[in-house]
XYZ file of C-alpha atoms in Angstrom:
673
model
C -0.122 0.041 -0.198
C 1.305 3.388 -1.075
C 1.085 6.484 1.595
C -1.452 7.979 -0.853
C -3.416 4.972 -0.538
C -3.068 4.581 3.357
C -6.406 4.468 5.200
C -6.476 4.362 9.401
C -9.918 3.441 11.022
C -10.952 3.975 14.864
C -13.995 3.153 15.951
C -15.209 4.601 19.445
C -18.067 2.811 20.728
C -19.213 3.910 24.317
C -21.717 3.330 26.862
C -23.078 5.919 29.602
C -23.608 5.237 33.157
C -26.400 7.616 33.485
C -28.378 6.512 30.284
C -29.973 2.995 29.042
C -27.753 0.730 28.112
C -26.990 0.245 24.428
C -27.800 -3.661 24.071
C -26.421 -4.220 20.479
C -23.410 -1.952 20.954
C -20.893 -4.473 20.970
C -22.025 -6.295 18.184
C -22.600 -3.373 16.002
C -18.911 -1.894 16.979
C -17.168 -5.239 15.874
C -19.002 -5.660 12.922
C -18.055 -2.157 11.319
C -14.520 -2.641 12.671
C -14.560 -6.078 10.758
C -15.659 -4.828 7.240
C -13.498 -1.542 7.781
C -10.244 -3.554 8.672
C -11.099 -6.088 5.540
C -8.641 -5.817 2.957
C -11.403 -6.452 -0.234
C -13.596 -3.889 1.846
C -12.734 -1.022 3.766
C -8.627 -1.576 3.761
C -8.227 0.183 6.950
C -5.156 -0.342 8.892
C -5.605 0.320 12.764
C -6.129 3.590 13.576
C -3.619 3.772 16.676
C 0.611 2.818 16.699
C -0.567 -0.197 19.237
C -2.459 -1.981 16.360
C -5.870 -1.038 18.000
C -8.913 -0.256 15.975
C -11.662 -0.402 18.434
C -12.068 0.989 21.898
C -15.383 -0.435 23.151
C -17.533 -0.341 26.480
C -16.854 1.844 29.608
C -14.903 4.403 27.947
C -14.151 7.765 29.858
C -14.544 11.332 28.239
C -10.417 11.600 28.653
C -9.694 8.399 27.365
C -11.857 8.860 24.380
C -9.953 12.532 23.730
C -6.736 10.841 23.852
C -7.204 8.082 21.701
C -8.434 10.309 19.164
C -5.885 12.557 19.213
C -3.508 9.828 19.111
C -5.205 8.627 16.251
C -5.169 12.007 14.136
C -1.142 12.087 15.003
C -0.583 8.972 13.862
C -2.936 9.242 10.682
C -0.738 12.342 10.037
C 2.569 10.907 10.592
C 1.755 8.277 7.758
C -0.097 10.706 5.417
C -3.065 8.401 6.110
C -7.065 9.030 5.459
C -8.256 8.470 9.211
C -12.025 7.055 9.299
C -13.756 7.515 12.668
C -16.789 6.278 13.915
C -18.443 7.311 17.009
C -21.189 4.833 18.646
C -23.200 5.624 21.735
C -25.427 8.266 23.243
C -25.231 11.911 22.023
C -26.303 15.217 23.580
C -26.316 18.559 22.288
C -25.836 21.971 23.770
C -25.299 25.624 22.920
C -27.269 28.202 20.810
C -25.435 26.412 17.959
C -26.045 22.750 18.420
C -22.877 21.121 19.168
C -23.086 17.193 19.389
C -21.274 15.559 22.727
C -20.453 12.294 22.836
C -21.254 10.714 26.154
C -18.887 8.637 27.980
C -19.264 6.334 30.922
C -19.241 8.823 33.787
C -20.749 11.870 31.650
C -23.741 13.700 32.924
C -26.349 14.375 30.137
C -26.769 18.271 30.287
C -23.267 18.524 31.367
C -20.647 19.584 28.489
C -17.414 19.380 30.337
C -17.929 15.830 31.145
C -18.767 14.788 27.480
C -16.702 15.127 24.227
C -17.100 17.588 21.986
C -17.559 15.977 18.639
C -17.389 19.085 16.430
C -14.092 20.350 18.028
C -12.543 16.682 17.534
C -13.414 16.603 13.963
C -12.205 20.204 13.150
C -9.260 19.397 14.807
C -9.047 16.183 12.939
C -9.699 17.659 9.370
C -7.297 20.469 10.107
C -4.039 18.599 11.235
C -1.514 18.943 8.841
C -0.828 15.457 7.442
C -3.917 13.939 7.481
C -4.951 13.171 4.042
C -8.891 13.447 4.926
C -11.314 12.397 7.558
C -14.360 10.327 6.846
C -16.777 10.587 9.935
C -19.571 7.942 11.128
C -21.626 9.522 13.963
C -24.105 7.173 15.048
C -25.739 8.706 18.268
C -29.172 10.844 18.833
C -28.744 14.567 17.383
C -25.601 13.212 15.393
C -26.154 16.245 13.160
C -24.746 18.379 15.090
C -21.404 16.900 14.846
C -19.897 18.784 11.737
C -17.497 21.811 12.253
C -18.566 25.286 11.098
C -17.855 26.287 7.596
C -15.353 29.220 9.380
C -13.661 26.137 10.979
C -13.367 23.830 7.987
C -12.214 26.940 5.589
C -9.700 28.619 7.654
C -7.246 27.533 10.362
C -3.617 25.834 9.960
C -4.849 24.244 6.262
C -6.854 27.157 4.912
C -9.325 24.973 4.048
C -7.216 22.428 1.758
C -8.724 19.448 3.205
C -11.626 17.136 2.826
C -14.173 15.952 5.229
C -17.080 13.369 4.868
C -19.728 12.811 7.566
C -22.543 9.937 7.521
C -24.760 10.694 10.536
C -27.646 8.920 11.914
C -30.110 11.408 12.813
C -30.928 15.286 12.454
C -30.533 17.675 15.567
C -33.238 17.136 18.179
C -33.683 13.785 16.824
C -33.613 10.356 18.318
C -31.454 7.479 16.702
C -32.546 3.780 17.586
C -30.665 0.777 18.148
C -27.211 1.668 16.019
C -29.459 1.153 12.847
C -27.188 2.992 10.779
C -23.725 1.231 12.233
C -25.750 -2.380 11.253
C -26.984 -0.986 7.755
C -23.666 0.122 6.616
C -21.964 -2.795 7.450
C -24.682 -4.924 5.653
C -24.391 -2.244 2.511
C -20.575 -2.279 2.822
C -20.491 -6.195 3.287
C -22.727 -6.776 0.140
C -21.834 -3.962 -2.406
C -24.055 -2.155 -4.315
C -25.695 -3.308 -7.962
C -23.634 -0.150 -9.706
C -20.439 0.184 -11.497
C -18.798 2.109 -9.199
C -15.738 0.472 -7.533
C -15.793 2.445 -4.531
C -18.648 3.159 -2.359
C -18.511 7.087 -1.458
C -21.146 8.904 0.731
C -23.669 9.849 -2.333
C -24.094 6.214 -3.167
C -24.345 4.357 0.361
C -26.692 7.490 1.396
C -28.909 6.827 -1.475
C -29.040 2.915 -0.280
C -29.146 3.372 3.513
C -32.319 5.527 2.744
C -33.945 3.355 1.160
C -34.283 1.420 4.538
C -37.003 2.583 6.778
C -34.562 2.582 10.111
C -32.016 4.785 8.157
C -34.353 7.006 6.070
C -33.427 10.125 8.379
C -29.538 9.529 7.967
C -28.140 13.093 7.574
C -24.583 13.611 5.218
C -22.194 16.440 4.839
C -19.475 16.469 2.388
C -16.745 19.028 2.381
C -13.785 19.045 -0.314
C -11.115 21.670 -0.245
C -8.019 19.995 -1.261
C -7.204 19.855 -4.707
C -4.997 16.916 -4.520
C -8.005 14.660 -3.294
C -9.411 11.876 -4.937
C -12.190 11.684 -3.216
C -13.224 9.814 0.206
C -14.978 6.439 0.065
C -15.632 4.048 3.087
C -15.645 0.808 0.718
C -14.500 -1.346 -2.056
C -17.515 -2.157 -4.045
C -17.768 -5.852 -3.736
C -19.901 -6.515 -6.548
C -17.727 -4.454 -8.985
C -15.561 -7.205 -8.327
C -17.579 -10.439 -8.043
C -20.954 -9.569 -9.716
C -24.066 -10.736 -8.364
C -25.087 -13.995 -10.004
C -25.525 -16.258 -7.042
C -28.769 -17.179 -5.438
C -29.132 -14.342 -2.654
C -28.803 -11.037 -3.700
C -27.126 -7.683 -1.497
C -30.035 -7.255 0.736
C -30.167 -10.669 1.479
C -26.288 -10.926 2.224
C -26.367 -7.996 4.340
C -29.168 -9.162 6.290
C -27.566 -12.799 6.555
C -23.955 -11.665 7.324
C -25.081 -9.392 9.996
C -26.529 -12.305 11.835
C -23.809 -14.810 11.079
C -21.272 -12.413 12.546
C -23.112 -12.303 15.773
C -23.524 -16.341 15.554
C -19.873 -17.160 14.302
C -17.761 -14.186 15.117
C -14.502 -15.656 13.846
C -15.780 -17.630 10.792
C -14.702 -16.064 7.360
C -17.957 -15.675 5.222
C -18.394 -16.422 1.150
C -19.181 -13.427 -0.907
C -21.409 -15.437 -2.789
C -24.379 -18.175 -1.478
C -25.632 -20.726 -3.625
C -28.605 -22.846 -2.664
C -26.986 -25.746 -1.300
C -25.102 -23.645 0.787
C -28.109 -22.036 2.271
C -29.367 -25.541 2.946
C -26.430 -26.819 4.253
C -25.870 -23.502 6.679
C -29.672 -23.983 7.572
C -28.821 -27.934 8.881
C -25.879 -27.060 10.855
C -27.452 -24.003 12.806
C -30.529 -25.880 13.311
C -28.252 -28.323 15.524
C -27.180 -25.512 17.994
C -28.274 -24.424 21.059
C -31.568 -22.309 21.042
C -30.546 -18.482 21.454
C -32.029 -15.435 20.014
C -28.861 -15.330 17.629
C -29.848 -18.462 16.032
C -33.110 -17.879 15.580
C -32.289 -14.728 13.940
C -30.286 -16.599 11.423
C -32.811 -19.142 10.815
C -35.314 -16.856 10.103
C -33.016 -15.166 7.654
C -32.043 -18.557 5.955
C -35.908 -19.616 5.660
C -36.811 -16.167 4.076
C -33.936 -16.113 1.669
C -34.689 -19.940 0.526
C -38.290 -18.961 -0.245
C -36.996 -15.333 -1.925
C -34.287 -17.368 -4.074
C -37.201 -19.821 -4.941
C -39.614 -16.773 -5.720
C -37.057 -15.138 -8.142
C -36.998 -18.553 -9.882
C -40.587 -18.424 -10.440
C -40.956 -14.721 -11.564
C -37.941 -14.967 -14.173
C -39.565 -18.229 -15.930
C -43.051 -17.495 -15.632
C -43.664 -13.936 -15.591
C -40.742 -12.210 -16.983
C -42.551 -9.420 -18.440
C -43.662 -8.312 -14.993
C -40.085 -7.611 -14.252
C -40.376 -3.870 -14.701
C -39.744 -1.283 -12.185
C -43.173 0.294 -12.332
C -44.529 -3.343 -11.844
C -42.586 -4.568 -9.133
C -43.283 -1.001 -7.298
C -47.272 -1.450 -7.755
C -46.989 -4.840 -6.072
C -45.323 -3.745 -3.139
C -47.652 -0.906 -2.661
C -50.559 -3.219 -3.011
C -49.316 -5.373 -0.331
C -48.613 -2.218 2.080
C -44.605 -2.837 1.820
C -42.649 0.325 2.194
C -40.054 0.887 -0.316
C -37.687 3.406 -0.991
C -34.567 3.800 -3.458
C -33.433 2.268 -6.592
C -34.767 -1.307 -7.555
C -31.582 -2.749 -9.254
C -33.100 -5.945 -10.109
C -36.142 -8.004 -9.206
C -34.345 -9.926 -6.266
C -34.385 -6.543 -4.557
C -37.796 -6.263 -4.387
C -38.438 -9.893 -3.412
C -35.506 -10.294 -0.738
C -37.001 -6.979 0.769
C -40.704 -8.685 1.222
C -38.996 -11.488 2.674
C -36.534 -9.826 5.312
C -39.495 -7.287 6.157
C -42.504 -9.578 6.646
C -44.594 -8.727 9.516
C -43.456 -10.690 12.490
C -47.162 -11.577 13.761
C -47.548 -14.027 10.629
C -44.469 -16.324 11.686
C -42.891 -16.403 8.221
C -42.338 -14.648 5.253
C -44.962 -16.953 3.339
C -48.176 -15.127 3.667
C -46.627 -11.702 2.485
C -44.660 -13.321 -0.645
C -47.912 -15.067 -1.392
C -49.497 -11.196 -1.624
C -46.691 -10.077 -3.652
C -46.778 -12.888 -6.156
C -50.478 -12.981 -6.486
C -50.244 -8.553 -6.631
C -47.816 -9.162 -9.705
C -49.846 -12.121 -11.121
C -53.345 -10.087 -11.378
C -51.534 -6.944 -12.445
C -50.769 -8.819 -15.399
C -53.670 -10.347 -16.007
C -52.147 -13.979 -15.468
C -54.255 -17.007 -14.210
C -54.053 -17.369 -10.364
C -54.623 -21.309 -10.947
C -51.809 -21.679 -13.250
C -49.701 -24.862 -12.852
C -46.555 -23.005 -12.325
C -47.473 -20.911 -9.531
C -49.132 -23.368 -7.548
C -46.157 -25.507 -7.940
C -43.990 -22.525 -6.438
C -46.412 -22.431 -3.535
C -46.416 -25.872 -2.457
C -42.934 -26.159 -2.963
C -42.177 -22.987 -0.644
C -44.804 -24.015 1.830
C -47.111 -21.425 0.937
C -50.287 -22.899 -0.632
C -52.364 -22.398 2.184
C -51.834 -18.579 2.627
C -51.526 -18.244 -1.200
C -55.178 -19.535 -1.291
C -56.389 -17.255 0.973
C -54.946 -14.084 -0.940
C -56.302 -15.704 -4.230
C -59.814 -15.846 -2.437
C -59.292 -12.170 -1.301
C -58.052 -11.143 -4.685
C -61.159 -12.033 -6.593
C -63.307 -10.787 -3.880
C -61.566 -7.448 -4.197
C -61.739 -7.793 -7.757
C -65.523 -8.236 -7.750
C -66.207 -5.533 -5.509
C -64.277 -2.810 -7.513
C -66.128 -4.053 -11.084
C -68.528 -0.956 -10.338
C -67.868 2.391 -9.972
C -70.762 5.446 -9.714
C -69.836 8.845 -10.772
C -71.893 11.893 -9.837
C -71.001 15.474 -11.187
C -72.973 18.623 -9.484
C -73.955 20.263 -12.706
C -73.140 23.620 -12.126
C -71.835 26.248 -14.570
C -71.633 29.058 -12.716
C -69.823 26.742 -9.834
C -72.835 27.292 -7.221
C -75.174 24.579 -6.023
C -76.766 22.860 -9.009
C -80.423 22.180 -10.386
C -79.201 18.835 -11.797
C -76.933 15.885 -10.842
C -75.500 13.679 -13.911
C -74.257 9.751 -12.757
C -72.547 7.207 -14.787
C -72.463 3.715 -13.631
C -69.041 1.989 -14.647
C -68.744 -1.606 -15.179
C -65.220 -2.944 -15.786
C -64.359 0.945 -16.649
C -66.727 1.172 -19.388
C -70.283 3.253 -19.215
C -72.899 0.822 -18.169
C -75.642 3.262 -17.252
C -76.169 7.164 -17.101
C -78.988 9.044 -15.616
C -79.690 12.754 -15.102
C -81.342 13.903 -11.838
C -83.648 17.072 -12.228
C -85.526 19.219 -10.116
C -82.709 19.744 -7.099
C -82.933 22.756 -5.311
C -80.064 24.965 -5.538
C -78.644 24.285 -2.201
C -76.754 22.048 -0.323
C -79.496 20.058 0.963
C -81.346 19.872 -2.528
C -77.715 18.628 -3.680
C -77.462 15.949 -0.990
C -80.866 14.562 -1.622
C -80.069 14.116 -5.532
C -76.731 12.619 -4.517
C -78.486 10.215 -1.835
C -81.082 9.259 -4.672
C -78.379 8.500 -7.379
C -76.647 5.982 -4.777
C -79.757 4.279 -4.555
C -80.359 4.253 -8.355
C -76.500 2.733 -8.707
C -77.677 0.201 -5.204
C -80.517 -1.042 -7.359
C -78.578 -1.793 -10.586
C -75.821 -3.471 -8.740
C -78.361 -6.139 -7.003
C -79.475 -6.672 -10.592
C -75.594 -7.475 -11.619
C -75.218 -9.540 -8.569
C -71.926 -7.168 -7.835
C -71.215 -4.716 -4.670
C -70.957 -1.136 -5.388
C -67.916 0.059 -3.166
C -66.420 3.214 -5.299
C -68.234 6.545 -5.613
C -66.323 9.619 -7.438
C -68.108 13.042 -7.034
C -67.178 15.724 -8.952
C -67.166 19.184 -7.591
C -66.580 22.763 -9.166
C -63.678 24.295 -6.820
C -66.467 26.618 -5.170
C -68.449 23.859 -3.406
C -65.253 21.513 -2.941
C -64.080 24.453 -0.667
C -67.098 24.421 1.524
C -68.434 20.844 1.692
C -67.752 17.127 2.652
C -69.547 14.991 0.379
C -68.442 11.757 2.225
C -70.223 13.239 5.296
C -73.488 13.162 3.439
C -76.184 10.972 5.373
C -77.772 7.903 4.126
C -78.673 5.936 7.251
C -74.703 6.570 8.067
C -72.166 8.924 6.362
C -71.446 7.863 2.656
C -68.042 7.640 3.826
C -68.819 4.714 6.049
C -70.363 2.701 3.559
C -68.228 3.760 0.393
C -64.875 4.663 -0.650
C -65.818 8.233 -1.393
C -63.516 10.182 -3.580
C -63.948 14.123 -4.557
C -63.231 15.136 -7.872
C -62.873 18.415 -10.186
C -65.410 18.686 -11.876
C -64.030 20.527 -14.921
C -61.739 17.144 -15.926
C -65.082 15.803 -17.000
C -65.599 18.765 -19.683
C -62.670 20.879 -20.200
C -63.466 23.989 -21.816
C -61.535 25.244 -24.817
C -58.290 25.728 -24.080
C -57.709 23.324 -21.475
C -58.435 19.813 -22.902
C -54.796 18.869 -22.059
C -55.382 18.916 -18.671
C -56.497 15.189 -18.432
C -53.215 14.048 -20.596
C -50.886 16.239 -18.377
C -52.598 15.121 -15.108
C -51.810 11.253 -16.447
C -47.911 11.984 -17.193
C -47.731 13.561 -13.865
C -49.301 10.664 -12.259
C -46.928 8.442 -14.118
C -43.952 10.308 -12.688
C -45.025 10.118 -9.112
C -45.378 6.257 -9.435
C -42.130 5.712 -10.844
C -39.885 8.111 -8.310
C -37.127 6.166 -6.781
C -36.891 8.897 -3.938
C -39.328 9.941 -0.709
C -42.427 11.543 -1.263
C -41.631 15.113 -3.045
C -44.676 16.972 -2.095
C -44.328 20.744 -2.511
C -46.035 22.456 0.494
C -47.147 26.118 -0.765
C -47.002 29.137 2.004
C -49.785 31.654 2.076
C -47.077 34.118 0.349
C -46.232 31.901 -2.408
C -49.901 31.368 -3.511
C -50.849 35.600 -3.313
C -47.878 35.457 -6.095
C -50.349 34.413 -8.770
C -47.962 35.382 -11.743
C -45.019 33.888 -10.387
C -46.731 30.906 -9.586
C -48.436 30.651 -12.889
C -45.064 30.678 -14.212
C -43.563 28.313 -12.334
C -46.400 25.556 -13.168
C -46.195 26.521 -16.910
C -42.458 25.934 -17.329
C -42.406 23.009 -15.649
C -40.470 24.483 -12.144
C -43.500 22.807 -10.351
C -44.171 19.286 -11.073
C -44.517 17.491 -7.589
C -47.688 16.875 -5.828
C -48.795 20.171 -4.002
C -49.956 20.982 -0.616
C -51.041 24.297 0.624
C -50.305 25.331 4.249
C -53.264 27.467 4.767
C -57.223 26.894 3.633
C -57.973 28.472 0.415
C -60.757 30.245 1.597
C -63.080 32.344 -0.682
C -60.242 31.202 -3.822
C -61.784 28.879 -6.060
C -59.643 30.289 -8.634
C -56.408 29.104 -6.772
C -57.921 25.848 -6.827
C -58.826 25.951 -10.560
C -55.002 26.881 -11.371
C -53.657 24.279 -9.056
C -56.006 21.502 -10.109
C -54.992 22.065 -14.160
C -51.258 21.212 -13.438
C -51.487 18.530 -10.552
C -53.338 15.364 -10.050
C -52.761 15.699 -6.447
C -53.719 18.537 -4.313
C -53.881 18.539 -0.309
C -55.380 21.470 1.905
C -56.149 21.857 5.564
C -59.748 21.722 6.237
C -59.745 24.050 8.990
C -56.739 25.647 11.021
C -53.490 26.060 9.026
C -51.477 23.189 8.204
C -48.772 22.348 10.530
C -44.997 20.445 10.000
C -46.900 17.040 11.397
C -49.126 17.596 8.515
C -46.510 17.489 6.194
C -44.158 14.611 7.912
C -47.709 12.518 8.277
C -47.961 12.674 4.235
C -44.305 11.817 3.500
C -44.790 8.808 6.054
C -47.741 7.411 5.189
C -47.310 8.157 1.017
C -48.182 4.523 -0.060
C -51.149 4.234 1.842
C -52.900 7.482 0.596
C -55.403 8.685 -0.626
C -57.304 5.721 1.512
C -55.789 6.796 4.821
C -57.343 10.132 4.608
C -60.565 8.120 4.311
C -59.754 6.022 7.569
C -58.702 9.142 9.342
C -62.008 10.407 8.713
C -63.960 7.407 9.809
C -61.802 7.369 12.845
C -62.569 10.933 13.622
C -66.094 10.292 13.434
C -65.869 7.761 15.876
C -64.311 10.553 18.432
C -60.541 9.545 17.857
C -58.706 12.547 17.086
C -55.158 11.316 17.276
C -54.820 11.145 13.282
C -53.374 14.344 11.922
C -54.159 13.092 8.075
C -57.997 13.440 9.459
C -57.089 17.782 8.886
C -56.327 17.460 5.754
C -58.607 17.584 2.254
C -57.549 16.061 -1.082
C -58.281 15.838 -4.622
C -56.085 12.578 -5.623
C -56.999 11.615 -8.895
C -56.256 7.744 -10.125
C -55.611 6.411 -13.414
C -59.191 4.921 -14.381
C -60.729 8.361 -13.365
C -58.635 10.040 -15.732
C -59.237 7.882 -18.451
C -62.671 8.295 -17.821
C -62.433 11.827 -17.984
C -60.679 11.735 -21.238
C -63.296 9.490 -22.858
C -66.073 11.521 -21.893
C -63.953 14.603 -23.382
C -63.607 12.531 -26.561
C -67.153 11.802 -27.024
C -68.462 15.100 -25.756
C -66.275 17.025 -28.299
C -65.745 14.586 -31.232
C -69.457 12.838 -31.485
C -71.885 14.941 -29.685
C -74.914 12.953 -30.628
C -73.391 9.483 -28.771
C -73.800 10.142 -25.779
C -76.604 7.956 -23.818
């Protein structure tokens, strides 16, 4: 190793007497050191001159300071890059938050008893001879660790240095169970399915955020050294070895983490075959029962099911192995996936390794996933190939249950009632139009006249339309579950149609969705809006990243010309949320709905940060979660912030109906029945 390639590592993992014991500290720290010192991964030498790479346990603050300074001096003497990791309890103090690592005798709230991580990193990165610093901070409040910009750009080196930080949590937020260290260990162990030979901060962060436990990681990159070749944390094992074995990156990472705890001294293979998994399964089954053995057994069982499932998908339904199809199936089964999908095995192993523990194994979740994929592509759910797979992996019973439930749900979704308040002036109508759709096509149409132009009149005619549709549903032997109610913006802002009473509220009996009535018959000059909305929905569904809703403050919505310019020129293409109720401003609603198929606004008081956070966290369950929140609130449960929000949330079936209506209306005036 040349001086330019030299890398040192020091992992400091400390408990604090005054804080809850970190149960996984030992395993997490040792596993992290193992990958960082592996010649084929982290390629780091010990950070201390005496050959130590890890300080672990009941460490005093003075001991931590002394070891860190020694590691910095040693790296400077050798001209090495220094990788430093801090695992433990963290606190923040000061007007400008500063992270303190709590040692064994540290007192929460007393800065003098703890280790100032900001100062420590600042001294390390400014030390002459150190080629750069990579920091891993796995504590609460971790994002308070970076040195200030002034500290980085001045000092002995005049800013000619490099610092990359990977931090487990934002300021004033907790980190849990050392999840960052565990997930990072798995990623470095398995590598990433990209062409990169070395894994830097950006790539690792993108993949870490794909997992629920590490979605909130925070990063900082500073590079002021013109001679720097870039800092990295690991060599990419997939770039060197490829990814052709029976287990993919996610599976290898989960399995490796368990095996490092069960067999700490055993060398592990880079790739696994099915026979290796089964051999290991038999070996582990012979061990005494411990929580570590159980963890590995679960991982092995899930990965064997996953390997068989991947084989089924590749042989029987290869046309479904596209990113949109996999994402749709994951959403249908309620699995929260973020980040890129490199191959179908990513999705399958995610389902296998993140199944509900209450179900005992991954088989029910995997059955739901396979059925969702097959149903989406209109495959025969009784196909011999799928049933052979279900039998082979021991999932025949859950598979049959899912098939029955899917067929019942499909039967219930065959009918859809669309009701429009016919209101050219935008106020309460004198007629209502209704369409009963069967399998997406218009089955019957009716017009309900003599409607008193008032809320009471509209509600009475709406109930009449629902009863008309229910009578037809009985004749068809089907259930009516879904009702779309198309409204002008003026009424949309002051009326909740799901609260209309017909015995109980309509929203208790049906999936009621408010719609924007202009989509049904766009005026001249606006006939592009539905095609535009479908394109926007496709873009939202294809995103690899977290929900990117743009929340508009009142000042932004008042700047109408600027807002129009942003919408027209593609600078505002995300779903939109309003932080303040539009009140008597239907023009704003019409402007926004022309450009977005997803719009949210507060029903009463102004929107708050918790509303934005809930929308982001529960994105995959929307818009159904809105109606669920309303139902809970009707029963007296006021705990769900989603009940404070209203929304217009278009879907593809609704938009296709609107486009079809527009084609008939504008091209064949006499064809509507």
